[in-house]
Coordinates of C-alpha atoms in Angstrom, one line a residue:
X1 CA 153.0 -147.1 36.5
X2 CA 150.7 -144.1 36.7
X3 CA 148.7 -145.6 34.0
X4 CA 148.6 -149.0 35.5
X5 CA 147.4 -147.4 39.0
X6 CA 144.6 -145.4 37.3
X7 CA 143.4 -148.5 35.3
X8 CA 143.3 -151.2 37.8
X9 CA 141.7 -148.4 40.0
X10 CA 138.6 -148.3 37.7
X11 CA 138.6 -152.1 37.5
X12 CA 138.8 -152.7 41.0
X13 CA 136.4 -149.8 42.2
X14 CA 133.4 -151.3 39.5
X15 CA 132.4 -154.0 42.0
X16 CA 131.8 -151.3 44.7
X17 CA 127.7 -151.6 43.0
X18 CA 127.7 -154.9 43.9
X19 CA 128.8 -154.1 47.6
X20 CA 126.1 -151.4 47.8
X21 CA 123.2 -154.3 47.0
X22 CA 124.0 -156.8 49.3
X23 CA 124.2 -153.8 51.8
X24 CA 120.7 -152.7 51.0
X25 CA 119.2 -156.2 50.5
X26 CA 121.1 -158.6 52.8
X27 CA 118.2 -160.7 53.5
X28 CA 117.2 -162.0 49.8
X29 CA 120.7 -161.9 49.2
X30 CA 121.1 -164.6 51.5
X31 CA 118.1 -166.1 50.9
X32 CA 119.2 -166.5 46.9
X33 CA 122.8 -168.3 48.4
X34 CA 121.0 -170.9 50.2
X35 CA 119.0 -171.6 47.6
X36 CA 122.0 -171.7 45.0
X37 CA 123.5 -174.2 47.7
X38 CA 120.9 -176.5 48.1
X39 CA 120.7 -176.8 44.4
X40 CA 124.8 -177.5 44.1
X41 CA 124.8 -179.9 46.7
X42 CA 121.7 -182.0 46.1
X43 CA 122.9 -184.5 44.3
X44 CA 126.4 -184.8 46.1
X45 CA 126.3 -187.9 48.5
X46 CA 126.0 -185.5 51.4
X47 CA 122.8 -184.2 50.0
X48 CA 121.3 -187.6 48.9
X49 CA 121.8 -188.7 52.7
X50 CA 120.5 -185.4 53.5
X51 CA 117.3 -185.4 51.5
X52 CA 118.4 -182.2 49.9
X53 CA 116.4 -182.6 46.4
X54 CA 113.2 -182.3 49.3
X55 CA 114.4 -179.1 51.2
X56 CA 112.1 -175.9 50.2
X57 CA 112.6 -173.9 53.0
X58 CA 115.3 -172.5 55.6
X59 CA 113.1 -174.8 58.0
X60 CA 113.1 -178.0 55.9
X61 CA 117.1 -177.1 56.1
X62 CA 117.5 -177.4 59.8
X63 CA 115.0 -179.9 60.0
X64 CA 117.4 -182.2 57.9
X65 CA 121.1 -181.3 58.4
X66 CA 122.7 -180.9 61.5
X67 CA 125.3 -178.9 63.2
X68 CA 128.5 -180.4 62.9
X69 CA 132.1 -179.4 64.3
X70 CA 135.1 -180.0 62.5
X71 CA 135.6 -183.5 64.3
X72 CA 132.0 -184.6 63.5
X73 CA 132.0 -183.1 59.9
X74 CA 135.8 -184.4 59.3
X75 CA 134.6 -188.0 57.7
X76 CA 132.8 -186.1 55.0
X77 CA 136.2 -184.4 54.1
X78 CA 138.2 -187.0 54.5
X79 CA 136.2 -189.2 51.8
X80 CA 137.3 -186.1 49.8
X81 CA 140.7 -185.9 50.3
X82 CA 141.4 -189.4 49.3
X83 CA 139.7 -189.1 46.2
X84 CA 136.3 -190.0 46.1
X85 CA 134.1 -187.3 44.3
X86 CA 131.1 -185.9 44.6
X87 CA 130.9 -186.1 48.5
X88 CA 130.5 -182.7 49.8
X89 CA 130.4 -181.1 46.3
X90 CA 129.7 -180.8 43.1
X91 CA 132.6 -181.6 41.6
X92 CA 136.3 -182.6 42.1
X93 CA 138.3 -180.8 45.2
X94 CA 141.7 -179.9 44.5
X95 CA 142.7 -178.2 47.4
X96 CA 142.6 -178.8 51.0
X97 CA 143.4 -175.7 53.4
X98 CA 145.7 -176.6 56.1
X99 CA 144.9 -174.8 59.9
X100 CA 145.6 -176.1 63.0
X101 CA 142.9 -173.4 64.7
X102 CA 142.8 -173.5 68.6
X103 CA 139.8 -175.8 69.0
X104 CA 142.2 -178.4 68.2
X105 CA 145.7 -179.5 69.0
X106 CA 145.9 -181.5 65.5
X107 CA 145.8 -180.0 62.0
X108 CA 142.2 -179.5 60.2
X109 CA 141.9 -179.6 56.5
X110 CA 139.4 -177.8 54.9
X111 CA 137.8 -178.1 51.6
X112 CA 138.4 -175.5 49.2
X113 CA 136.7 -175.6 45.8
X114 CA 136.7 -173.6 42.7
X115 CA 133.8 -171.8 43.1
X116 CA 135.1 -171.0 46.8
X117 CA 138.5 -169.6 45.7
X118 CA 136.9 -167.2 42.5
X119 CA 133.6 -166.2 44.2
X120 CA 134.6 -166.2 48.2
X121 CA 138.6 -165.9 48.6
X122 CA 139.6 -163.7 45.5
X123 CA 136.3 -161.8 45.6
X124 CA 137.0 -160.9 49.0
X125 CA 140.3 -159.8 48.1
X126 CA 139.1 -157.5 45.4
X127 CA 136.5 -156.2 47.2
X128 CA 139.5 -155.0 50.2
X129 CA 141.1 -153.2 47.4
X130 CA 137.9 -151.7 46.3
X131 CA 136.9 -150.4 49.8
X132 CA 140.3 -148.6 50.3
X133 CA 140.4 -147.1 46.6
X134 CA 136.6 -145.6 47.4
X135 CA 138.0 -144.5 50.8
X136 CA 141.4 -143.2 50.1
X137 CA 140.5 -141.8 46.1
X138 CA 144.3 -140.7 46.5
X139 CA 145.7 -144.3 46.8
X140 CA 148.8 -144.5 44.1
X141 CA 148.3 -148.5 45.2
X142 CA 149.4 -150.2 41.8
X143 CA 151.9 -147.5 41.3
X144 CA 154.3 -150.4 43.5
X145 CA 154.3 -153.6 44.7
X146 CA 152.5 -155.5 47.1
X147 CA 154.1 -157.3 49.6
X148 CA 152.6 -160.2 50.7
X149 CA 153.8 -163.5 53.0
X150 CA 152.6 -166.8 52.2
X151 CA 152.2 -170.2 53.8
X152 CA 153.7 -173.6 52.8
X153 CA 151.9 -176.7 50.0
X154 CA 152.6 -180.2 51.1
X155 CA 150.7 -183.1 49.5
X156 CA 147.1 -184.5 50.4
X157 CA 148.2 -186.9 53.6
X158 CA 145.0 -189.2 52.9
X159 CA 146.5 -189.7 49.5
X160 CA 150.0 -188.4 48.2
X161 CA 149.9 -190.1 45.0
X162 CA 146.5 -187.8 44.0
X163 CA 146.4 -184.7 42.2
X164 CA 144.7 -183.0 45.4
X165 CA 146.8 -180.9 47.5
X166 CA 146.9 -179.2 50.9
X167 CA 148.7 -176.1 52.7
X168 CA 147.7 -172.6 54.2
X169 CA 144.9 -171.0 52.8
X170 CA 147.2 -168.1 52.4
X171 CA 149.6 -170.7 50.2
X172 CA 146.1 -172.4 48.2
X173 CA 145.3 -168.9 47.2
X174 CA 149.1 -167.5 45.8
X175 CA 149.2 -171.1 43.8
X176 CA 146.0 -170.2 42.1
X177 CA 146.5 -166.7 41.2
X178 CA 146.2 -165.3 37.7
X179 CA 149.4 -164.5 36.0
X180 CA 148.9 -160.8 35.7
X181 CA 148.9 -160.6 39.4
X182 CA 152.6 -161.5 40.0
X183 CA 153.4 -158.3 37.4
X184 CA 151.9 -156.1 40.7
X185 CA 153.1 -158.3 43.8
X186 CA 156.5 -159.9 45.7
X187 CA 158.8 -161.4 46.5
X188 CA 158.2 -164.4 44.1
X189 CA 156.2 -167.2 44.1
X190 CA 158.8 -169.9 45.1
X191 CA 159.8 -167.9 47.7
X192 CA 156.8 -166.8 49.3
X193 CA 155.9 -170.6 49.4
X194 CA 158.8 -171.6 50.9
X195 CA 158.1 -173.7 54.0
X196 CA 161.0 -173.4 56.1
X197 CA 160.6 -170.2 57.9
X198 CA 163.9 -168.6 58.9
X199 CA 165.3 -169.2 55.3
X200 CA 161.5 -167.9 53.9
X201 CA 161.7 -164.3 56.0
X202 CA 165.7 -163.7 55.1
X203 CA 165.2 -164.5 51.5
X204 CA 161.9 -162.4 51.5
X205 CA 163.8 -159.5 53.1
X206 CA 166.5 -159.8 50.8
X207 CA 164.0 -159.8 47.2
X208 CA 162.4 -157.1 48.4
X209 CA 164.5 -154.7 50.2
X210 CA 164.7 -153.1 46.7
X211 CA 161.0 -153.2 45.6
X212 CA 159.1 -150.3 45.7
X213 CA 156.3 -151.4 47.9
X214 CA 153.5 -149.3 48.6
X215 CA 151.0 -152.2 50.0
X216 CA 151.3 -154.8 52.7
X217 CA 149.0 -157.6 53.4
X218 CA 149.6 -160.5 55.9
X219 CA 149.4 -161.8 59.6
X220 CA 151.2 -158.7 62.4
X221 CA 153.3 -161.3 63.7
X222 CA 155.3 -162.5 60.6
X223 CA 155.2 -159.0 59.1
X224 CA 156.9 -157.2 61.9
X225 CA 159.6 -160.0 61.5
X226 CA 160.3 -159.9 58.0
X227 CA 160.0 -156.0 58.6
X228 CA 162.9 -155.9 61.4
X229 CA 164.9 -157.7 59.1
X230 CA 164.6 -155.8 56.5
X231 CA 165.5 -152.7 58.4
X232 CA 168.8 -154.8 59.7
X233 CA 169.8 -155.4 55.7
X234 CA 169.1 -151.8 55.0
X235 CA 170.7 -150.4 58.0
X236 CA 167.6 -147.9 58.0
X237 CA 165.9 -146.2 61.2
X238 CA 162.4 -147.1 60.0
X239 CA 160.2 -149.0 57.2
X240 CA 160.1 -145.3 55.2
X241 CA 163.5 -144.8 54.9
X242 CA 163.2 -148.4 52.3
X243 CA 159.9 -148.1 50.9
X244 CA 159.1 -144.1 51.1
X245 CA 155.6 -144.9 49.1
X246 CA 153.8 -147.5 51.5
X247 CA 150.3 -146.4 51.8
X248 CA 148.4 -149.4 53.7
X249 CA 148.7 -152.6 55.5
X250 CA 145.9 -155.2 55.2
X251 CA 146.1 -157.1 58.1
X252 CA 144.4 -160.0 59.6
X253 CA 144.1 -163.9 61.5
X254 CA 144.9 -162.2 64.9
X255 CA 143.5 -158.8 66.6
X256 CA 145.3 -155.9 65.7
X257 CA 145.7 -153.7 68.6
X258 CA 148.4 -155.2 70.7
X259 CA 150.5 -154.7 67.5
X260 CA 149.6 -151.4 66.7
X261 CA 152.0 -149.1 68.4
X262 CA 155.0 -151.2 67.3
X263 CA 153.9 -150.8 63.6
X264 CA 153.5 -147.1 64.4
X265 CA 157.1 -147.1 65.5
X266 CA 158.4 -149.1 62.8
X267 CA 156.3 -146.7 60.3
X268 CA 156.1 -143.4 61.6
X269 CA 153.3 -141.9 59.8
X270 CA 150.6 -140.6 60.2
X271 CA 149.2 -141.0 56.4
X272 CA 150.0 -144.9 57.2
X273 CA 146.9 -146.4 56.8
X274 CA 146.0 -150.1 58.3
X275 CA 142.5 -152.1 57.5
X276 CA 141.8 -155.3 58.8
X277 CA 140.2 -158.3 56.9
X278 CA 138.8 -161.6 58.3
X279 CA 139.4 -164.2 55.9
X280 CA 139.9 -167.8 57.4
X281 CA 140.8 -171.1 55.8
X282 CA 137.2 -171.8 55.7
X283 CA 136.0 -168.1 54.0
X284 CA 136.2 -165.0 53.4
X285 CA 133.5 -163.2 55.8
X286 CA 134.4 -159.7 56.7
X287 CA 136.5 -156.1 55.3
X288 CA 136.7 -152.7 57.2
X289 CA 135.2 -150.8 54.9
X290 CA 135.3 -147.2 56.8
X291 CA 137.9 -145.2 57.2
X292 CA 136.7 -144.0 61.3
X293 CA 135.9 -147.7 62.7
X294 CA 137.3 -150.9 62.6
X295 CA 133.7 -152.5 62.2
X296 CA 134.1 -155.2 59.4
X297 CA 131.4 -155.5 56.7
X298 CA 129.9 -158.5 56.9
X299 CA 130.4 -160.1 52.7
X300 CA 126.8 -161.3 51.9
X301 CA 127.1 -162.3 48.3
X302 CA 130.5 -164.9 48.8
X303 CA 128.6 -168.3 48.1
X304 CA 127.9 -168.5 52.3
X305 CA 125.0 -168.8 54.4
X306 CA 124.9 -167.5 57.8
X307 CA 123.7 -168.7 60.9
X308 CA 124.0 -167.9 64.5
X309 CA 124.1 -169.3 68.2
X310 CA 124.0 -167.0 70.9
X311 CA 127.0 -167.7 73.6
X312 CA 124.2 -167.8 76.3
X313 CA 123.0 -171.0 75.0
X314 CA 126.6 -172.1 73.7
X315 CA 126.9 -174.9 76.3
X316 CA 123.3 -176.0 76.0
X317 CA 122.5 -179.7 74.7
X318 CA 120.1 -177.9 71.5
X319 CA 120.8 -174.4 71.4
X320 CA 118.7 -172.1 68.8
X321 CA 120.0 -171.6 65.8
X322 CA 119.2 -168.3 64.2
X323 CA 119.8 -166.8 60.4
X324 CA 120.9 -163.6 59.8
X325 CA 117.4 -161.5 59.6
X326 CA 117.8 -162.2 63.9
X327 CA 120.8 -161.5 65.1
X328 CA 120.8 -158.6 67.7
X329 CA 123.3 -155.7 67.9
X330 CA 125.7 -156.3 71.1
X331 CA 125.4 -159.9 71.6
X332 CA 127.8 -162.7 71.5
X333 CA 127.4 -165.5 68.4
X334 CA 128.8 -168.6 67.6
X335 CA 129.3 -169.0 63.9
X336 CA 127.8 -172.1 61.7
X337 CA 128.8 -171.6 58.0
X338 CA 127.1 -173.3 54.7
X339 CA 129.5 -172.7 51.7
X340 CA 130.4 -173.3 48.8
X341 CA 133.6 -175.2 49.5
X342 CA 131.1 -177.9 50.9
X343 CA 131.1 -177.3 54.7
X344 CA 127.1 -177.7 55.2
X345 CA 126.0 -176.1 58.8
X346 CA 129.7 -176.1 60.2
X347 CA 130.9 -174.5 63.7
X348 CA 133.9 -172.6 62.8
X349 CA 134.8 -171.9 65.7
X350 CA 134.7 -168.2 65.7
X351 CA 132.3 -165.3 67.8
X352 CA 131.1 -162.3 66.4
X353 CA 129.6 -159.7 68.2
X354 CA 127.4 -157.5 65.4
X355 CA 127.6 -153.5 65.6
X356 CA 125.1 -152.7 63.4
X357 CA 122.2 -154.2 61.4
X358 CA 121.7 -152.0 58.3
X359 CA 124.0 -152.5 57.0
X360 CA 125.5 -156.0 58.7
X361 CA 128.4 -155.0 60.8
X362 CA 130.2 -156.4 63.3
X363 CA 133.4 -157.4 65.8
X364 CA 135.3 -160.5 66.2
X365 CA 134.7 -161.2 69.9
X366 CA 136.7 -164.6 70.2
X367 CA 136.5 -168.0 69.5
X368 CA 134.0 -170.4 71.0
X369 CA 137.4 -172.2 72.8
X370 CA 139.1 -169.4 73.7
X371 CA 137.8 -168.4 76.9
X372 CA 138.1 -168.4 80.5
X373 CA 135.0 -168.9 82.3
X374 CA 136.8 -171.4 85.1
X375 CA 134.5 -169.4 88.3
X376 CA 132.5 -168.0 86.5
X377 CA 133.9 -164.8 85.1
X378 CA 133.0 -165.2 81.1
X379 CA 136.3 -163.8 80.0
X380 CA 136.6 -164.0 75.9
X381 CA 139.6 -163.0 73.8
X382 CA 138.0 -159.8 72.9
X383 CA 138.3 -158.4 76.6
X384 CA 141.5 -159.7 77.2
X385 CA 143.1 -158.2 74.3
X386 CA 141.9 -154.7 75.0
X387 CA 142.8 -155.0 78.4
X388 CA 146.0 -155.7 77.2
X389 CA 146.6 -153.3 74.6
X390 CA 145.1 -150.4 77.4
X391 CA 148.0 -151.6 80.0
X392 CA 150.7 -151.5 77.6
X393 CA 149.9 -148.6 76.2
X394 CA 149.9 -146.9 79.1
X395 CA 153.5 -148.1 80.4
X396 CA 154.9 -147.6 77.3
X397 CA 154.8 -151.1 76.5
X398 CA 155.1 -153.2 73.3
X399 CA 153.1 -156.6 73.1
X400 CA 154.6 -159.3 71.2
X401 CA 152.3 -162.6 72.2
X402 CA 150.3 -163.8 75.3
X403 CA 148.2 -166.6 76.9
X404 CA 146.4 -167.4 79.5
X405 CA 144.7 -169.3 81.8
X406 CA 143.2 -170.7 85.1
X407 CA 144.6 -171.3 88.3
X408 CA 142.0 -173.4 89.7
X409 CA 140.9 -174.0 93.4
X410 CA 143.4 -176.8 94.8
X411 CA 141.7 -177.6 97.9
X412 CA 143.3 -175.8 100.1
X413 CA 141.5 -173.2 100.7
X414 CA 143.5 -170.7 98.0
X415 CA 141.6 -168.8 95.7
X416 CA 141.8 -169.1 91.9
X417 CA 143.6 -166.5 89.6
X418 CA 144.7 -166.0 86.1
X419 CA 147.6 -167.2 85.1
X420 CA 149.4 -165.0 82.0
X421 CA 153.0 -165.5 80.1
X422 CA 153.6 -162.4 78.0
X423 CA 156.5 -161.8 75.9
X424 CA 156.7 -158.1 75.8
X425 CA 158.6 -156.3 71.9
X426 CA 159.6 -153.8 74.4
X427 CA 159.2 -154.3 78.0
X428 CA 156.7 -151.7 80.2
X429 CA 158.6 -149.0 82.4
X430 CA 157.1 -150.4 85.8
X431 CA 155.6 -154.2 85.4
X432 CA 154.1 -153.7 88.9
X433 CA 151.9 -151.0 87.3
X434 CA 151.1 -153.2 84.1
X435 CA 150.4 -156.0 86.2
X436 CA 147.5 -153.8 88.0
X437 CA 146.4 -151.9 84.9
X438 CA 145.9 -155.1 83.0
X439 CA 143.7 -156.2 86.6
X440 CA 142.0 -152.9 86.5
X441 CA 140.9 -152.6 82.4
X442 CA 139.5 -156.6 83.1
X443 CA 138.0 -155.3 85.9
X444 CA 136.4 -152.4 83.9
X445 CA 135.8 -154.2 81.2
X446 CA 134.2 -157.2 82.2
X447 CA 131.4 -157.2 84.5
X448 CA 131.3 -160.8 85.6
X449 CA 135.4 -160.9 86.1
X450 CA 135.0 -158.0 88.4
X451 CA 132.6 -160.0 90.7
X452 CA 134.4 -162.3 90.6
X453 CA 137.7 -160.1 91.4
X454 CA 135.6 -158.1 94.8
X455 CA 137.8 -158.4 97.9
X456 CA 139.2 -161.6 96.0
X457 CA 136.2 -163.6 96.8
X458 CA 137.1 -166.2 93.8
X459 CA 140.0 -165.0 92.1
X460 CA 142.8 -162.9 93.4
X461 CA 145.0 -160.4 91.3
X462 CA 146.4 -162.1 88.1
X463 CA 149.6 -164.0 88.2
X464 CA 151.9 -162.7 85.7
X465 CA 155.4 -164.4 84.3
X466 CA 157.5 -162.3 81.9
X467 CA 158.4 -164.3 79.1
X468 CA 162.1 -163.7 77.3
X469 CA 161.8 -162.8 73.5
X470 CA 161.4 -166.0 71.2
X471 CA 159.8 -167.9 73.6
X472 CA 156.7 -168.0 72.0
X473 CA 158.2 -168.7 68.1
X474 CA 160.5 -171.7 70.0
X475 CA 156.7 -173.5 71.6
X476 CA 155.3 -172.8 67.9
X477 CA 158.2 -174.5 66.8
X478 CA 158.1 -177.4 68.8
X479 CA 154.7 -178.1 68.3
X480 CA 155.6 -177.9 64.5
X481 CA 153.1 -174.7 64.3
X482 CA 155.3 -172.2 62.9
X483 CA 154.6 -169.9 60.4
X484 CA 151.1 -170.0 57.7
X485 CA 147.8 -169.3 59.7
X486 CA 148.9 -170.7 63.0
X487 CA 148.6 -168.7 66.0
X488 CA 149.0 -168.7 69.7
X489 CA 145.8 -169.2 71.9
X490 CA 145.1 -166.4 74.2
X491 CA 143.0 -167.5 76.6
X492 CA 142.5 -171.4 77.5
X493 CA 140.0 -173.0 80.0
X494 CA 142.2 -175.6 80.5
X495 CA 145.9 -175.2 81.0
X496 CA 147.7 -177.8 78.4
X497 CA 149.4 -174.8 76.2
X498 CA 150.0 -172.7 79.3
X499 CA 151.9 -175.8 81.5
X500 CA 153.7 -176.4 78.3
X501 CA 155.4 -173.0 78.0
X502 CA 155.8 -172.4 81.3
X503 CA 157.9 -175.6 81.3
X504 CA 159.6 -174.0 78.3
X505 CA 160.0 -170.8 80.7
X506 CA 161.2 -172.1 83.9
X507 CA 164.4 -173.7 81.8
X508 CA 165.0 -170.2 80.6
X509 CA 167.2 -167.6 82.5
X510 CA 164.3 -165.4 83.1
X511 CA 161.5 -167.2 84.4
X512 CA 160.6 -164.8 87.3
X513 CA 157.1 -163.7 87.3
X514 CA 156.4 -160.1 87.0

C-alpha cells in the first residue's frame, strides 16, 4: 500500500499547476469558459431560441438570455428528461441529479452531462485530494480506504422506459466512477446506493467496521450516524480505537461548525484533520485549500461561468447582474450559474460572501430563501449558525439540527420573535443560559437584529422549544426527504416547516419550550 500511496500522490498532486493558473489568471480563465459555452450550446434548441450563434460578447450574453430560477428554467429540463435531445446541450443527457433544495418543497432534477461529471464533479474531487496532499505532504491517504456514503438512483419520472436516469448527485457520481477507484474506497457499490436508509447505515457499518479507513468524505449528519453505529458494533470508546489511521474528513452540503465538537469527541485527535467542499447537484464550485482558514477556493476552470447579484438588490424587479472581475470583498451575492450541464444563467439558490479577490475566495453565507428578514432584521443562515455554534459551545452543548422562524405581529399589540426547535446531540448544562447566549451572539453578530432586539421594540427574546432526539430524521422522513442531499432548512420567512414539526413536537412527551 505504501507504493500505491506514493503513486497516486504524484498523480493527484500534478494538477496542483493547473490550480495555480486559474489562481493567477481568473479573469481570462473565465472569459475562455464562456466562450467555450456559447460555442457548445449554439446550436442546441436553447441557443437557437437564444440567438447564441450572434453572441460576441459578455454584453450580447445578458442582452439575450435571461435569469431564470429552477421553476422558470424547469421546461427546458424537462424536454430533456423525456428524451428529446439537443435541448440544453450538446448531446444526449443521461443523468438527472435529484435535490429537493429549500427553495422548494418538491424535488428538482438537474441536468448532469458528460462533460459536467469529468471536467466539474470528478475534477473537483481530484483537485480536494490534491489540496490536502500539498498541505499535509505527510498524508498516508491511499495507504486505506475511503469511506464514503452515497444517495439512492431511481428512474427518469418524465420517462421510465428511457435510458436516462435520476438520483443524488452523490449517487450519479459513485455510478460513474472508474473501476480502479472502488480498489481504494467502501463499502461497496450496491450498498452505498442502497435507498432505504436504516438498512443502508447498518449494512455500511457492518462492511466497514473492518476496513482500514484513513479518509472520510460525506454530509456531518449521516456520517456521525453511521459513525455511532459503528462504535455500538465495535463496542469501542471512540472512531480511533476501529480505524487508528483516519487522517481527514471531507465534509460538505451543510455548515460545519455546529458539528464540530461532536466529531472532535467521537475522534479525539488533534492530528484529525477536516476540510470542507462545496459541491452541489448543480456543480462543483469551491475546496478549502488552506490549512489556517476555512475560506473555499473558488474552482475557475470547471466548465462554469460566474455571475453575481448583490442581496441589496435581491428583491428588486431588475437587479444588476455582475461577472466575477466585480464582485467586492464582504458583500452578500446571489449566485447565477452557466455550465456545462446546460443550466444557462440559473439562480441556484445559494449566497456567497467573497474573502478575498486574488486569489477568488470566499464563505457560503446562505441561501437566497433561507432567511429571516420578517421586521426587518436581515438574519441569513450564516449568522444564525455561528450564533449557534458560539452558545453551545459555551454550555457545553452538542447541536444536532435546528430551524427557525417568525413569530409575526398578531394584532394585538405583541411583539414579534424568533421562533427556534433544536434537537440538541447532547443537551447544554443550563438552557436558560443558551437561550440568552444564542440572543446575545445574534445580537452581536447582526447589526439590524439588534435594532430590532433594543428594549424589544419589534422582537422580544427568541422563543426556544427543545426538541427530543429523532425528531428531526422522523419530519425528513415524513416528507419522504431522508437521506442523499436533503437537508433541514434553518431559517424560514414563512413558517410551513416550522408549524409542521412543531405539530410533530407537541404529540411528543417533551414538547416544553426551553
Amino acid at each position: 500500500m505504501a507504493v500505491l500511496n506514493s503513486f497516486m500522490t504524484w498523480i493527484f498532486k500534478s494538477r496542483l499547476g493547473q490550480i495555480e493558473n486559474f489562481k493567477r489568471n481568473p479573469i481570462s480563465v473565465q472569459e475562455n469558459i464562456f466562450k467555450e459555452l456559447i460555442e457548445a450550446g449554439k446550436n442546441t434548441e436553447f441557443g437557437k431560441e437564444h440567438g447564441f450563434a450572434d453572441i460576441k460578447s459578455y454584453t450580447d450574453f445578458i442582452s439575450r438570455v435571461p435569469i431564470r430560477n429552477y421553476d422558470k428554467f424547469k421546461p427546458f429540463i424537462d424536454k430533456a428528461m423525456e428524451g428529446r435531445d439537443n435541448v440544453i446541450w450538446n448531446r444526449d443527457i443521461e443523468w438527472f441529479a435529484k435535490s429537493s433544495g429549500t427553495t422548494a418543497g418538491r424535488s428538482k432534477y438537474i441536468p448532469v452531462t458528460d462533460e459536467s461529471l469529468e471536467e466539474c464533479h470528478y475534477k473537483g474531487g481530484k483537485d480536494m485530494v490534491a489540496l490536502y496532499m500539498a498541505n499535509y505532504t505527510d498524508s498516508r491517504l491511499f495507504a486505506g480506504k475511503t469511506l464514503t456514503i452515497g444517495g439512492t438512483l431511481e428512474n427518469n419520472p418524465l420517462n421510465p422506459l428511457g435510458t436516462a436516469r435520476a438520483g443524488d448527485i452523490s449517487a450519479v457520481i459513485m455510478e460513474n466512477l472508474p473501476f480502479w477507484a472502488y480498489f481504494v474506497r467502501t463499502p461497496s457499490k450496491e450498498t452505498a446506493l442502497m435507498g432505504e436508509w436504516e438498512a443502508k447505515i447498518e449494512k455500511m457499518a457492518l462492511e466497514t467496521m473492518d476496513e482500514d479507513v484513513t479518509c472520510m468524505a460525506g454530509v456531518p449528519t449521516w456520517t456521525i450516524v453511521l459513525l455511532q453505529r459503528v462504535l455500538e458494533l465495535k463496542k469501542a470508546k471512540h472512531i480511533l480505537e476501529v480505524w487508528p489511521n483516519l487522517e481527514i474528513f471531507f465534509h460538505g452540503a451543510v455548515a460545519f461548525g455546529p458539528y464540530k465538537s461532536l466529531f472532535k469527541e467521537l475522534i479525539p485527535s488533534e492530528k484529525m484533520r477536516y476540510m470542507e467542499t462545496y459541491n452541489a447537484s448543480e456543480g462543483f464550485f469551491g475546496i478549502q485549500d488552506q490549512k489556517d482558514s476555512d475560506e473555499l477556493l473558488l474552482l475557475l476552470d470547471y466548465g462554469i461561468f460566474y455571475e453575481f447579484i448583490s442581496m441589496e438588490e435581491w428583491e428588486s424587479e431588475d437587479p444588476a447582474v455582475i461577472p466575477l472581475s466585480e464582485v467586492e470583498v464582504g458583500k452578500n451575492y446571489a449566485l447565477v450559474i452557466t455550465t456545462n450541464g446546460g443550466l444557462w444563467r440559473y439562480k441556484i439558490g445559494d449566497t456567497v460572501k467573497f474573502t478575498s479577490t486574488s486569489p477568488y475566495r470566499f464563505r457560503i453565507s446562505g441561501r437566497t430563501k433561507q432567511f429571516i428578514n420578517a421586521f426587518g432584521e436581515e438574519l441569513i443562515v450564516e449568522n444564525a449558525e455561528k450564533a449557534i455554534q458560539l452558545a453551545a459551545d459555551q454550555t457545553g452543548a452538542r447541536i444536532a439540527n435546528f430551524t427557525a422562524a417568525p413569530v409575526y405581529f398578531d394584532g394585538s399589540g405583541a411583539k414579534g420573535a424568533h421562533e427556534w426547535i433544536i434537537e440538541f446531540q447532547k443537551d447544554p448544562d443550563d438552557f436558560k443560559e443558551f437561550e440568552r447566549l444564542l440572543d446575545m451572539h445574534l445580537r452581536e453578530i447582526n447589526s439590524d437584529y439588534d435594532a430590532k432586539r433594543h428594549k424589544g421594540l419589534a422582537l422580544i427574546e427568541p422563543i426556544i422549544h427543545h426538541a427530543p432526539q429523532g425528531l428531526f430524521e422522523n419530519w425528513m422522513r415524513m416528507r419522504g426527504k431522508l437521506g442523499g442531499q436533503h437537508k433541514v432548512p434553518r431559517l424560514c420567512n414563512s413558517r410551513e416547516y416550522v408549524d409542521e414539526i412543531l405539530g410533530m413536537l407537541q404529540k411528543s412527551e417533551s414538547s416544553d419550550p426551553v
